[in-house]
């Protein structure tokens, strides 16, 4: 594909190839039986605790376990030799009152997705996390970054990316109908038709609402089964480089340079982790008393309604509730707003539940 020049005559051909590659990848990941191969495995699935989970992915000996042990106070073997960690090691760190599960994982090698080492199990765990730390050694960050990204992408993980704004609706007849509310800069109708024909979709409505969608985005939407996960590039071992070298590293987007051994800049890493997790803290205020700022109820963005809040305290509370009073950024006015179960709460809101 890299050798084919893109023009009107070849774009249909390229579209076909892209779709074929995606289909082969899917078979590779799922195994010939179509079952969920590659996932799980003894010791890889651990009990999930906390409100969100962060998985550590990286080549061997970049310092994943050193970071995880010190951050959580949980012991995970550290040594100078590769593949010290052989399975998932869970720990917990509390940030702003929210328990976050940290999953230390074995190192992966190039070709992990294609079945080398324990890479498939490792990446299968990473797929289920709310945030991925891609841990890199500062002495060779860029090459390793590319390789790890390719492994994760090969497993259907999309890093720091929103789902593409493409809707494909299959029909019984009527042919292919493409509509777009914006000009398309990176995809043309010929390629779209090629991809559709490879998937044997002869009739459908396609609506595109994003300028820079690519053919890969279209393949992702048709294939489904993609996960969109935020990631932080943790550039570890900065104690081993000079200040000048460190300045260059700061140019990598979504990166935080640290030293897990010397415990440098880990505060910044925790701050960025908190931002990326995008959690919603809600403080409970019993009627007539001051809010409890020590123990927030922590919810996820998109699942932070008053009902979600009630459910996370006790199943029965939503049923018993007459209304709630909310103070904070989701409330219309500062003296508190009376709301129902559908009201969406925001970070650091204060809530009083009034029962029937
Ligand atoms: N100089 C320096 N060395 C570090 C740092 N963090 C870890 N190391 C060293 O790097 C080596 C590997 O550390 P680990 O924490 O075992 O690395 P890992 O990524 O968990 O390795 P695997 O489990 O084998 O994949 C050890 O000798 C650590 O002491 C750091 O910030 N600076
Ligand atoms: K190691
Ligand atoms: Mg380790």
Tab-separated table of N, CA and C in Angstrom, residues 56-208:
chain	number	residue	atom	x	y	z
A	56	UNK	N	-0.519	-0.258	32.730
A	56	UNK	CA	0.847	0.147	32.360
A	56	UNK	C	1.349	-0.729	31.218
A	57	UNK	N	1.605	-0.119	30.076
A	57	UNK	CA	2.103	-0.871	28.928
A	57	UNK	C	3.470	-0.331	28.522
A	58	UNK	N	4.395	-1.235	28.199
A	58	UNK	CA	5.711	-0.778	27.747
A	58	UNK	C	6.629	-1.945	27.475
A	59	UNK	N	7.769	-1.645	26.874
A	59	UNK	CA	8.762	-2.687	26.656
A	59	UNK	C	9.330	-3.112	28.008
A	60	UNK	N	10.037	-4.234	28.058
A	60	UNK	CA	10.582	-4.700	29.341
A	60	UNK	C	11.578	-3.698	29.935
A	61	UNK	N	11.589	-3.677	31.271
A	61	UNK	CA	12.582	-2.898	32.032
A	61	UNK	C	12.579	-1.394	31.798
A	62	UNK	N	11.439	-0.843	31.392
A	62	UNK	CA	11.360	0.620	31.275
A	62	UNK	C	11.034	1.262	32.625
A	63	UNK	N	10.666	0.426	33.603
A	63	UNK	CA	10.416	0.935	34.954
A	63	UNK	C	8.950	0.949	35.361
A	64	UNK	N	8.141	0.109	34.734
A	64	UNK	CA	6.702	0.050	35.059
A	64	UNK	C	6.483	-0.354	36.510
A	65	UNK	N	7.149	-1.418	36.932
A	65	UNK	CA	6.919	-1.928	38.291
A	65	UNK	C	7.476	-1.000	39.352
A	66	UNK	N	8.577	-0.325	39.044
A	66	UNK	CA	9.141	0.634	39.993
A	66	UNK	C	8.101	1.721	40.269
A	67	UNK	N	7.494	2.221	39.206
A	67	UNK	CA	6.489	3.273	39.331
A	67	UNK	C	5.257	2.768	40.078
A	68	UNK	N	4.753	1.614	39.663
A	68	UNK	CA	3.530	1.064	40.264
A	68	UNK	C	3.725	0.777	41.758
A	69	UNK	N	4.872	0.201	42.129
A	69	UNK	CA	5.112	-0.138	43.536
A	69	UNK	C	5.107	1.108	44.404
A	70	UNK	N	5.820	2.139	43.948
A	70	UNK	CA	5.926	3.341	44.775
A	70	UNK	C	4.622	4.134	44.800
A	71	UNK	N	3.909	4.125	43.690
A	71	UNK	CA	2.668	4.890	43.593
A	71	UNK	C	1.577	4.300	44.485
A	72	UNK	N	1.509	2.974	44.543
A	72	UNK	CA	0.403	2.313	45.240
A	72	UNK	C	0.805	1.710	46.581
A	73	UNK	N	2.100	1.557	46.815
A	73	UNK	CA	2.531	0.887	48.030
A	73	UNK	C	2.337	-0.622	47.957
A	74	UNK	N	1.984	-1.126	46.774
A	74	UNK	CA	1.845	-2.578	46.583
A	74	UNK	C	3.153	-3.112	46.017
A	75	UNK	N	3.586	-4.258	46.502
A	75	UNK	CA	4.847	-4.791	45.993
A	75	UNK	C	4.670	-5.405	44.607
A	76	UNK	N	5.472	-4.943	43.657
A	76	UNK	CA	5.561	-5.610	42.361
A	76	UNK	C	7.051	-5.711	42.058
A	77	UNK	N	7.493	-6.932	41.802
A	77	UNK	CA	8.927	-7.225	41.639
A	77	UNK	C	9.638	-6.253	40.672
A	78	UNK	N	10.754	-5.730	41.114
A	78	UNK	CA	11.582	-4.845	40.271
A	78	UNK	C	12.948	-5.493	40.106
A	79	UNK	N	13.481	-5.536	38.888
A	79	UNK	CA	14.839	-6.056	38.688
A	79	UNK	C	15.410	-5.536	37.388
A	80	UNK	N	16.712	-5.632	37.254
A	80	UNK	CA	17.388	-5.093	36.071
A	80	UNK	C	17.198	-5.985	34.843
A	81	UNK	N	16.744	-7.219	35.030
A	81	UNK	CA	16.560	-8.103	33.865
A	81	UNK	C	15.153	-7.979	33.277
A	82	UNK	N	15.034	-8.328	31.989
A	82	UNK	CA	13.756	-8.188	31.274
A	82	UNK	C	12.751	-9.266	31.692
A	83	UNK	N	11.486	-8.967	31.553
A	83	UNK	CA	10.381	-9.859	31.912
A	83	UNK	C	10.418	-10.264	33.379
A	84	UNK	N	10.662	-9.297	34.248
A	84	UNK	CA	10.585	-9.531	35.685
A	84	UNK	C	9.126	-9.760	36.060
A	85	UNK	N	8.262	-8.922	35.560
A	85	UNK	CA	6.826	-9.064	35.825
A	85	UNK	C	6.250	-10.065	34.822
A	86	UNK	N	5.516	-11.066	35.340
A	86	UNK	CA	5.014	-12.126	34.460
A	86	UNK	C	3.500	-12.154	34.349
A	87	UNK	N	2.839	-11.356	35.176
A	87	UNK	CA	1.377	-11.366	35.148
A	87	UNK	C	0.852	-10.009	35.588
A	88	UNK	N	-0.472	-9.839	35.611
A	88	UNK	CA	-1.053	-8.559	36.041
A	88	UNK	C	-0.887	-8.397	37.553
A	89	UNK	N	-0.330	-7.286	37.972
A	89	UNK	CA	-0.224	-7.022	39.410
A	89	UNK	C	-1.049	-5.771	39.731
A	90	UNK	N	-2.163	-5.960	40.479
A	90	UNK	CA	-3.017	-4.800	40.768
A	90	UNK	C	-2.627	-4.061	42.048
A	91	UNK	N	-2.834	-2.770	42.036
A	91	UNK	CA	-2.638	-1.949	43.227
A	91	UNK	C	-3.645	-0.807	43.178
A	92	UNK	N	-3.711	-0.020	44.248
A	92	UNK	CA	-4.664	1.090	44.274
A	92	UNK	C	-3.980	2.361	44.731
A	93	UNK	N	-4.315	3.471	44.053
A	93	UNK	CA	-3.856	4.762	44.542
A	93	UNK	C	-5.090	5.650	44.694
A	94	UNK	N	-5.122	6.420	45.793
A	94	UNK	CA	-6.261	7.300	46.009
A	94	UNK	C	-5.896	8.699	45.547
A	95	UNK	N	-6.701	9.245	44.632
A	95	UNK	CA	-6.459	10.614	44.155
A	95	UNK	C	-7.736	11.420	44.392
A	96	UNK	N	-7.626	12.547	45.085
A	96	UNK	CA	-8.782	13.390	45.429
A	96	UNK	C	-9.940	12.549	45.976
A	97	UNK	N	-9.609	11.592	46.809
A	97	UNK	CA	-10.645	10.776	47.444
A	97	UNK	C	-11.161	9.633	46.586
A	98	UNK	N	-10.665	9.512	45.347
A	98	UNK	CA	-11.156	8.460	44.450
A	98	UNK	C	-10.157	7.314	44.346
A	99	UNK	N	-10.589	6.085	44.679
A	99	UNK	CA	-9.671	4.954	44.539
A	99	UNK	C	-9.501	4.566	43.066
A	100	UNK	N	-8.272	4.602	42.577
A	100	UNK	CA	-7.967	4.280	41.185
A	100	UNK	C	-7.162	2.980	41.174
A	101	UNK	N	-7.617	2.020	40.386
A	101	UNK	CA	-6.869	0.764	40.306
A	101	UNK	C	-5.728	0.900	39.291
A	102	UNK	N	-4.552	0.484	39.711
A	102	UNK	CA	-3.382	0.520	38.828
A	102	UNK	C	-3.019	-0.916	38.478
A	103	UNK	N	-2.870	-1.213	37.193
A	103	UNK	CA	-2.517	-2.567	36.783
A	103	UNK	C	-1.122	-2.571	36.170
A	104	UNK	N	-0.174	-3.123	36.928
A	104	UNK	CA	1.176	-3.299	36.395
A	104	UNK	C	1.137	-4.544	35.508
A	105	UNK	N	1.707	-4.427	34.314
A	105	UNK	CA	1.628	-5.527	33.349
A	105	UNK	C	3.024	-5.958	32.909
A	106	UNK	N	3.129	-7.184	32.417
A	106	UNK	CA	4.434	-7.626	31.895
A	106	UNK	C	4.856	-6.767	30.704
A	107	UNK	N	6.144	-6.711	30.454
A	107	UNK	CA	6.643	-5.996	29.277
A	107	UNK	C	6.185	-6.694	28.009
A	108	UNK	N	5.975	-5.904	26.953
A	108	UNK	CA	5.628	-6.528	25.678
A	108	UNK	C	6.787	-6.355	24.694
A	109	UNK	N	6.782	-7.173	23.657
A	109	UNK	CA	7.825	-7.062	22.634
A	109	UNK	C	7.172	-6.759	21.295
A	110	UNK	N	7.970	-6.328	20.353
A	110	UNK	CA	7.447	-6.057	19.024
A	110	UNK	C	6.848	-7.342	18.464
A	111	UNK	N	5.679	-7.224	17.827
A	111	UNK	CA	5.026	-8.422	17.300
A	111	UNK	C	4.087	-9.060	18.318
A	112	UNK	N	3.828	-8.345	19.429
A	112	UNK	CA	2.975	-8.871	20.501
A	112	UNK	C	1.599	-9.256	19.973
A	113	UNK	N	1.032	-8.383	19.166
A	113	UNK	CA	-0.305	-8.611	18.647
A	113	UNK	C	-0.366	-9.894	17.816
A	114	UNK	N	0.712	-10.185	17.116
A	114	UNK	CA	0.745	-11.379	16.280
A	114	UNK	C	1.083	-12.632	17.079
A	115	UNK	N	1.116	-12.515	18.395
A	115	UNK	CA	1.235	-13.705	19.222
A	115	UNK	C	2.594	-13.907	19.861
A	116	UNK	N	3.474	-12.904	19.788
A	116	UNK	CA	4.774	-13.079	20.439
A	116	UNK	C	4.677	-12.792	21.923
A	117	UNK	N	5.283	-13.661	22.708
A	117	UNK	CA	5.313	-13.469	24.159
A	117	UNK	C	3.906	-13.456	24.732
A	118	UNK	N	3.743	-12.725	25.827
A	118	UNK	CA	2.419	-12.636	26.450
A	118	UNK	C	1.698	-11.384	25.972
A	119	UNK	N	2.202	-10.816	24.900
A	119	UNK	CA	1.702	-9.530	24.436
A	119	UNK	C	0.200	-9.474	24.269
A	120	UNK	N	-0.378	-10.547	23.716
A	120	UNK	CA	-1.820	-10.498	23.468
A	120	UNK	C	-2.620	-10.410	24.758
A	121	UNK	N	-2.186	-11.190	25.757
A	121	UNK	CA	-2.890	-11.109	27.044
A	121	UNK	C	-2.725	-9.724	27.665
A	122	UNK	N	-1.501	-9.200	27.573
A	122	UNK	CA	-1.225	-7.884	28.148
A	122	UNK	C	-2.113	-6.826	27.491
A	123	UNK	N	-2.161	-6.860	26.161
A	123	UNK	CA	-2.915	-5.827	25.461
A	123	UNK	C	-4.416	-6.025	25.654
A	124	UNK	N	-4.837	-7.287	25.826
A	124	UNK	CA	-6.259	-7.542	26.104
A	124	UNK	C	-6.664	-6.895	27.435
A	125	UNK	N	-5.780	-6.909	28.414
A	125	UNK	CA	-6.082	-6.243	29.692
A	125	UNK	C	-6.100	-4.727	29.482
A	126	UNK	N	-5.118	-4.220	28.737
A	126	UNK	CA	-5.043	-2.768	28.488
A	126	UNK	C	-6.319	-2.265	27.810
A	127	UNK	N	-6.885	-3.098	26.951
A	127	UNK	CA	-8.123	-2.731	26.227
A	127	UNK	C	-9.276	-2.408	27.168
A	128	UNK	N	-9.259	-3.030	28.350
A	128	UNK	CA	-10.376	-2.854	29.277
A	128	UNK	C	-10.130	-1.722	30.281
A	129	UNK	N	-8.996	-1.037	30.170
A	129	UNK	CA	-8.683	0.023	31.143
A	129	UNK	C	-9.298	1.360	30.724
A	130	UNK	N	-9.474	2.250	31.691
A	130	UNK	CA	-10.010	3.586	31.405
A	130	UNK	C	-8.919	4.546	30.960
A	131	UNK	N	-7.681	4.173	31.223
A	131	UNK	CA	-6.538	5.009	30.834
A	131	UNK	C	-5.338	4.090	30.687
A	132	UNK	N	-4.497	4.382	29.691
A	132	UNK	CA	-3.282	3.574	29.512
A	132	UNK	C	-2.071	4.478	29.724
A	133	UNK	N	-1.144	4.008	30.550
A	133	UNK	CA	0.169	4.652	30.646
A	133	UNK	C	1.083	3.898	29.691
A	134	UNK	N	1.573	4.597	28.671
A	134	UNK	CA	2.577	3.990	27.806
A	134	UNK	C	3.919	4.413	28.372
A	135	UNK	N	4.577	3.477	29.032
A	135	UNK	CA	5.814	3.816	29.739
A	135	UNK	C	6.997	3.620	28.786
A	136	UNK	N	7.795	4.690	28.647
A	136	UNK	CA	8.921	4.669	27.707
A	136	UNK	C	10.207	5.012	28.439
A	137	UNK	N	11.295	4.468	27.958
A	137	UNK	CA	12.608	4.806	28.493
A	137	UNK	C	13.079	6.071	27.777
A	138	UNK	N	13.437	7.122	28.530
A	138	UNK	CA	13.818	8.397	27.890
A	138	UNK	C	15.016	8.271	26.963
A	139	UNK	N	15.770	7.217	27.089
A	139	UNK	CA	16.949	7.089	26.225
A	139	UNK	C	16.569	6.679	24.800
A	140	UNK	N	15.378	6.099	24.610
A	140	UNK	CA	14.932	5.766	23.253
A	140	UNK	C	13.411	5.878	23.147
A	141	UNK	N	12.900	7.105	23.392
A	141	UNK	CA	11.439	7.235	23.496
A	141	UNK	C	10.685	7.142	22.168
A	142	UNK	N	11.210	7.762	21.097
A	142	UNK	CA	10.385	7.924	19.898
A	142	UNK	C	10.161	6.620	19.124
A	143	UNK	N	11.230	5.871	18.915
A	143	UNK	CA	11.098	4.593	18.206
A	143	UNK	C	10.184	3.651	18.960
A	144	UNK	N	10.394	3.564	20.264
A	144	UNK	CA	9.572	2.673	21.087
A	144	UNK	C	8.112	3.114	21.102
A	145	UNK	N	7.896	4.427	21.113
A	145	UNK	CA	6.528	4.970	21.120
A	145	UNK	C	5.774	4.464	19.889
A	146	UNK	N	6.398	4.587	18.732
A	146	UNK	CA	5.772	4.132	17.479
A	146	UNK	C	5.428	2.647	17.525
A	147	UNK	N	6.384	1.852	18.009
A	147	UNK	CA	6.181	0.402	18.036
A	147	UNK	C	5.019	0.019	18.957
A	148	UNK	N	5.001	0.612	20.146
A	148	UNK	CA	3.930	0.292	21.102
A	148	UNK	C	2.573	0.731	20.541
A	149	UNK	N	2.537	1.921	19.956
A	149	UNK	CA	1.273	2.393	19.377
A	149	UNK	C	0.770	1.421	18.318
A	150	UNK	N	1.686	0.932	17.484
A	150	UNK	CA	1.282	0.000	16.426
A	150	UNK	C	0.716	-1.291	17.025
A	151	UNK	N	1.321	-1.765	18.101
A	151	UNK	CA	0.821	-2.983	18.747
A	151	UNK	C	-0.596	-2.763	19.283
A	152	UNK	N	-0.787	-1.625	19.973
A	152	UNK	CA	-2.105	-1.359	20.568
A	152	UNK	C	-3.156	-1.147	19.475
A	153	UNK	N	-2.772	-0.417	18.431
A	153	UNK	CA	-3.716	-0.164	17.347
A	153	UNK	C	-4.093	-1.454	16.627
A	154	UNK	N	-3.121	-2.343	16.476
A	154	UNK	CA	-3.388	-3.635	15.850
A	154	UNK	C	-4.411	-4.452	16.616
A	155	UNK	N	-4.599	-4.109	17.881
A	155	UNK	CA	-5.556	-4.820	18.718
A	155	UNK	C	-6.859	-4.030	18.863
A	156	UNK	N	-7.056	-3.048	18.016
A	156	UNK	CA	-8.318	-2.309	18.020
A	156	UNK	C	-8.416	-1.208	19.062
A	157	UNK	N	-7.275	-0.831	19.658
A	157	UNK	CA	-7.293	0.252	20.642
A	157	UNK	C	-6.942	1.551	19.918
A	158	UNK	N	-7.760	2.582	20.114
A	158	UNK	CA	-7.477	3.886	19.517
A	158	UNK	C	-7.127	4.842	20.640
A	159	UNK	N	-5.920	5.414	20.562
A	159	UNK	CA	-5.388	6.206	21.667
A	159	UNK	C	-5.678	7.689	21.494
A	160	UNK	N	-6.144	8.328	22.572
A	160	UNK	CA	-6.387	9.781	22.582
A	160	UNK	C	-7.183	10.246	21.369
A	161	UNK	N	-8.221	9.521	21.044
A	161	UNK	CA	-8.981	9.795	19.838
A	161	UNK	C	-10.468	9.623	20.166
A	162	UNK	N	-11.286	10.465	19.542
A	162	UNK	CA	-12.739	10.295	19.711
A	162	UNK	C	-13.241	9.337	18.635
A	163	UNK	N	-14.339	8.629	18.868
A	163	UNK	CA	-14.898	7.808	17.793
A	163	UNK	C	-15.200	8.699	16.587
A	164	UNK	N	-14.875	8.232	15.361
A	164	UNK	CA	-15.103	9.079	14.185
A	164	UNK	C	-16.590	9.379	13.977
A	165	UNK	N	-16.877	10.607	13.488
A	165	UNK	CA	-18.277	11.004	13.290
A	165	UNK	C	-18.782	10.489	11.939
A	166	UNK	N	-18.903	9.171	11.861
A	166	UNK	CA	-19.423	8.522	10.651
A	166	UNK	C	-20.534	7.574	11.092
A	167	UNK	N	-21.672	7.655	10.411
A	167	UNK	CA	-22.736	6.693	10.697
A	167	UNK	C	-23.008	5.896	9.427
A	168	UNK	N	-22.951	4.582	9.535
A	168	UNK	CA	-23.246	3.713	8.393
A	168	UNK	C	-24.537	2.957	8.710
A	169	UNK	N	-25.559	3.188	7.875
A	169	UNK	CA	-26.816	2.469	8.106
A	169	UNK	C	-27.102	1.565	6.909
A	170	UNK	N	-27.061	0.268	7.167
A	170	UNK	CA	-27.266	-0.685	6.059
A	170	UNK	C	-28.740	-0.730	5.674
A	171	UNK	N	-28.979	-0.968	4.364
A	171	UNK	CA	-30.354	-1.065	3.858
A	171	UNK	C	-30.465	-2.309	2.970
A	172	UNK	N	-31.690	-2.651	2.625
A	172	UNK	CA	-31.888	-3.818	1.757
A	172	UNK	C	-31.625	-3.488	0.293
A	173	UNK	N	-31.981	-2.255	-0.093
A	173	UNK	CA	-31.764	-1.864	-1.490
A	173	UNK	C	-31.553	-0.353	-1.597
A	174	UNK	N	-31.287	0.119	-2.813
A	174	UNK	CA	-31.149	1.568	-3.011
A	174	UNK	C	-29.729	2.028	-3.260
A	175	UNK	N	-28.767	1.132	-3.193
A	175	UNK	CA	-27.385	1.505	-3.472
A	175	UNK	C	-26.726	2.276	-2.340
A	176	UNK	N	-25.562	2.819	-2.647
A	176	UNK	CA	-24.792	3.530	-1.626
A	176	UNK	C	-25.060	5.026	-1.727
A	177	UNK	N	-25.438	5.615	-0.614
A	177	UNK	CA	-25.758	7.030	-0.586
A	177	UNK	C	-24.890	7.727	0.467
A	178	UNK	N	-23.974	8.571	0.007
A	178	UNK	CA	-23.040	9.230	0.934
A	178	UNK	C	-23.452	10.686	1.129
A	179	UNK	N	-23.653	11.096	2.378
A	179	UNK	CA	-23.908	12.517	2.644
A	179	UNK	C	-22.857	13.032	3.622
A	180	UNK	N	-22.456	14.284	3.431
A	180	UNK	CA	-21.517	14.870	4.385
A	180	UNK	C	-21.831	16.335	4.593
A	181	UNK	N	-21.813	16.742	5.863
A	181	UNK	CA	-22.130	18.125	6.217
A	181	UNK	C	-20.891	19.011	6.123
A	182	UNK	N	-19.737	18.405	5.895
A	182	UNK	CA	-18.465	19.136	5.799
A	182	UNK	C	-17.727	18.634	4.550
A	183	UNK	N	-16.804	19.462	4.000
A	183	UNK	CA	-16.024	18.939	2.867
A	183	UNK	C	-15.110	17.808	3.343
A	184	UNK	N	-14.908	16.816	2.501
A	184	UNK	CA	-14.065	15.685	2.896
A	184	UNK	C	-12.664	15.894	2.338
A	185	UNK	N	-11.670	15.882	3.241
A	185	UNK	CA	-10.305	16.202	2.813
A	185	UNK	C	-9.432	14.962	2.674
A	186	UNK	N	-9.792	13.883	3.370
A	186	UNK	CA	-8.876	12.741	3.403
A	186	UNK	C	-9.505	11.444	2.921
A	187	UNK	N	-10.649	11.541	2.274
A	187	UNK	CA	-11.339	10.330	1.860
A	187	UNK	C	-12.131	10.681	0.604
A	188	UNK	N	-12.204	9.777	-0.390
A	188	UNK	CA	-13.034	10.076	-1.555
A	188	UNK	C	-14.023	8.937	-1.816
A	189	UNK	N	-15.088	9.240	-2.544
A	189	UNK	CA	-16.174	8.274	-2.718
A	189	UNK	C	-15.715	6.935	-3.314
A	190	UNK	N	-14.718	6.983	-4.200
A	190	UNK	CA	-14.217	5.730	-4.797
A	190	UNK	C	-13.707	4.777	-3.719
A	191	UNK	N	-12.903	5.338	-2.810
A	191	UNK	CA	-12.336	4.528	-1.720
A	191	UNK	C	-13.453	3.987	-0.829
A	192	UNK	N	-14.411	4.849	-0.553
A	192	UNK	CA	-15.521	4.425	0.306
A	192	UNK	C	-16.232	3.237	-0.329
A	193	UNK	N	-16.473	3.343	-1.635
A	193	UNK	CA	-17.172	2.255	-2.336
A	193	UNK	C	-16.356	0.968	-2.324
A	194	UNK	N	-15.042	1.110	-2.446
A	194	UNK	CA	-14.179	-0.074	-2.426
A	194	UNK	C	-14.284	-0.791	-1.084
A	195	UNK	N	-14.199	-0.006	-0.002
A	195	UNK	CA	-14.291	-0.602	1.335
A	195	UNK	C	-15.644	-1.303	1.497
A	196	UNK	N	-16.693	-0.625	1.080
A	196	UNK	CA	-18.034	-1.215	1.221
A	196	UNK	C	-18.147	-2.517	0.427
A	197	UNK	N	-17.571	-2.551	-0.778
A	197	UNK	CA	-17.707	-3.760	-1.592
A	197	UNK	C	-16.946	-4.919	-0.947
A	198	UNK	N	-15.797	-4.611	-0.329
A	198	UNK	CA	-15.050	-5.664	0.353
A	198	UNK	C	-15.874	-6.239	1.517
A	199	UNK	N	-16.680	-5.396	2.138
A	199	UNK	CA	-17.544	-5.873	3.232
A	199	UNK	C	-18.907	-6.337	2.712
A	200	UNK	N	-19.034	-6.395	1.390
A	200	UNK	CA	-20.265	-6.861	0.741
A	200	UNK	C	-21.484	-6.044	1.170
A	201	UNK	N	-21.255	-4.737	1.345
A	201	UNK	CA	-22.376	-3.845	1.663
A	201	UNK	C	-22.746	-3.136	0.353
A	202	UNK	N	-23.879	-3.496	-0.228
A	202	UNK	CA	-24.212	-2.898	-1.529
A	202	UNK	C	-25.193	-1.738	-1.386
A	203	UNK	N	-25.928	-1.699	-0.279
A	203	UNK	CA	-26.866	-0.602	-0.063
A	203	UNK	C	-26.740	-0.068	1.362
A	204	UNK	N	-26.499	1.226	1.457
A	204	UNK	CA	-26.440	1.833	2.793
A	204	UNK	C	-26.434	3.356	2.696
A	205	UNK	N	-26.801	3.996	3.792
A	205	UNK	CA	-26.650	5.444	3.915
A	205	UNK	C	-25.426	5.704	4.784
A	206	UNK	N	-24.529	6.529	4.283
A	206	UNK	CA	-23.358	6.911	5.084
A	206	UNK	C	-23.421	8.406	5.338
A	207	UNK	N	-23.375	8.784	6.614
A	207	UNK	CA	-23.373	10.210	6.950
A	207	UNK	C	-22.055	10.545	7.635
A	208	UNK	N	-21.349	11.544	7.102
A	208	UNK	CA	-20.060	11.944	7.663
A	208	UNK	C	-20.162	13.391	8.158
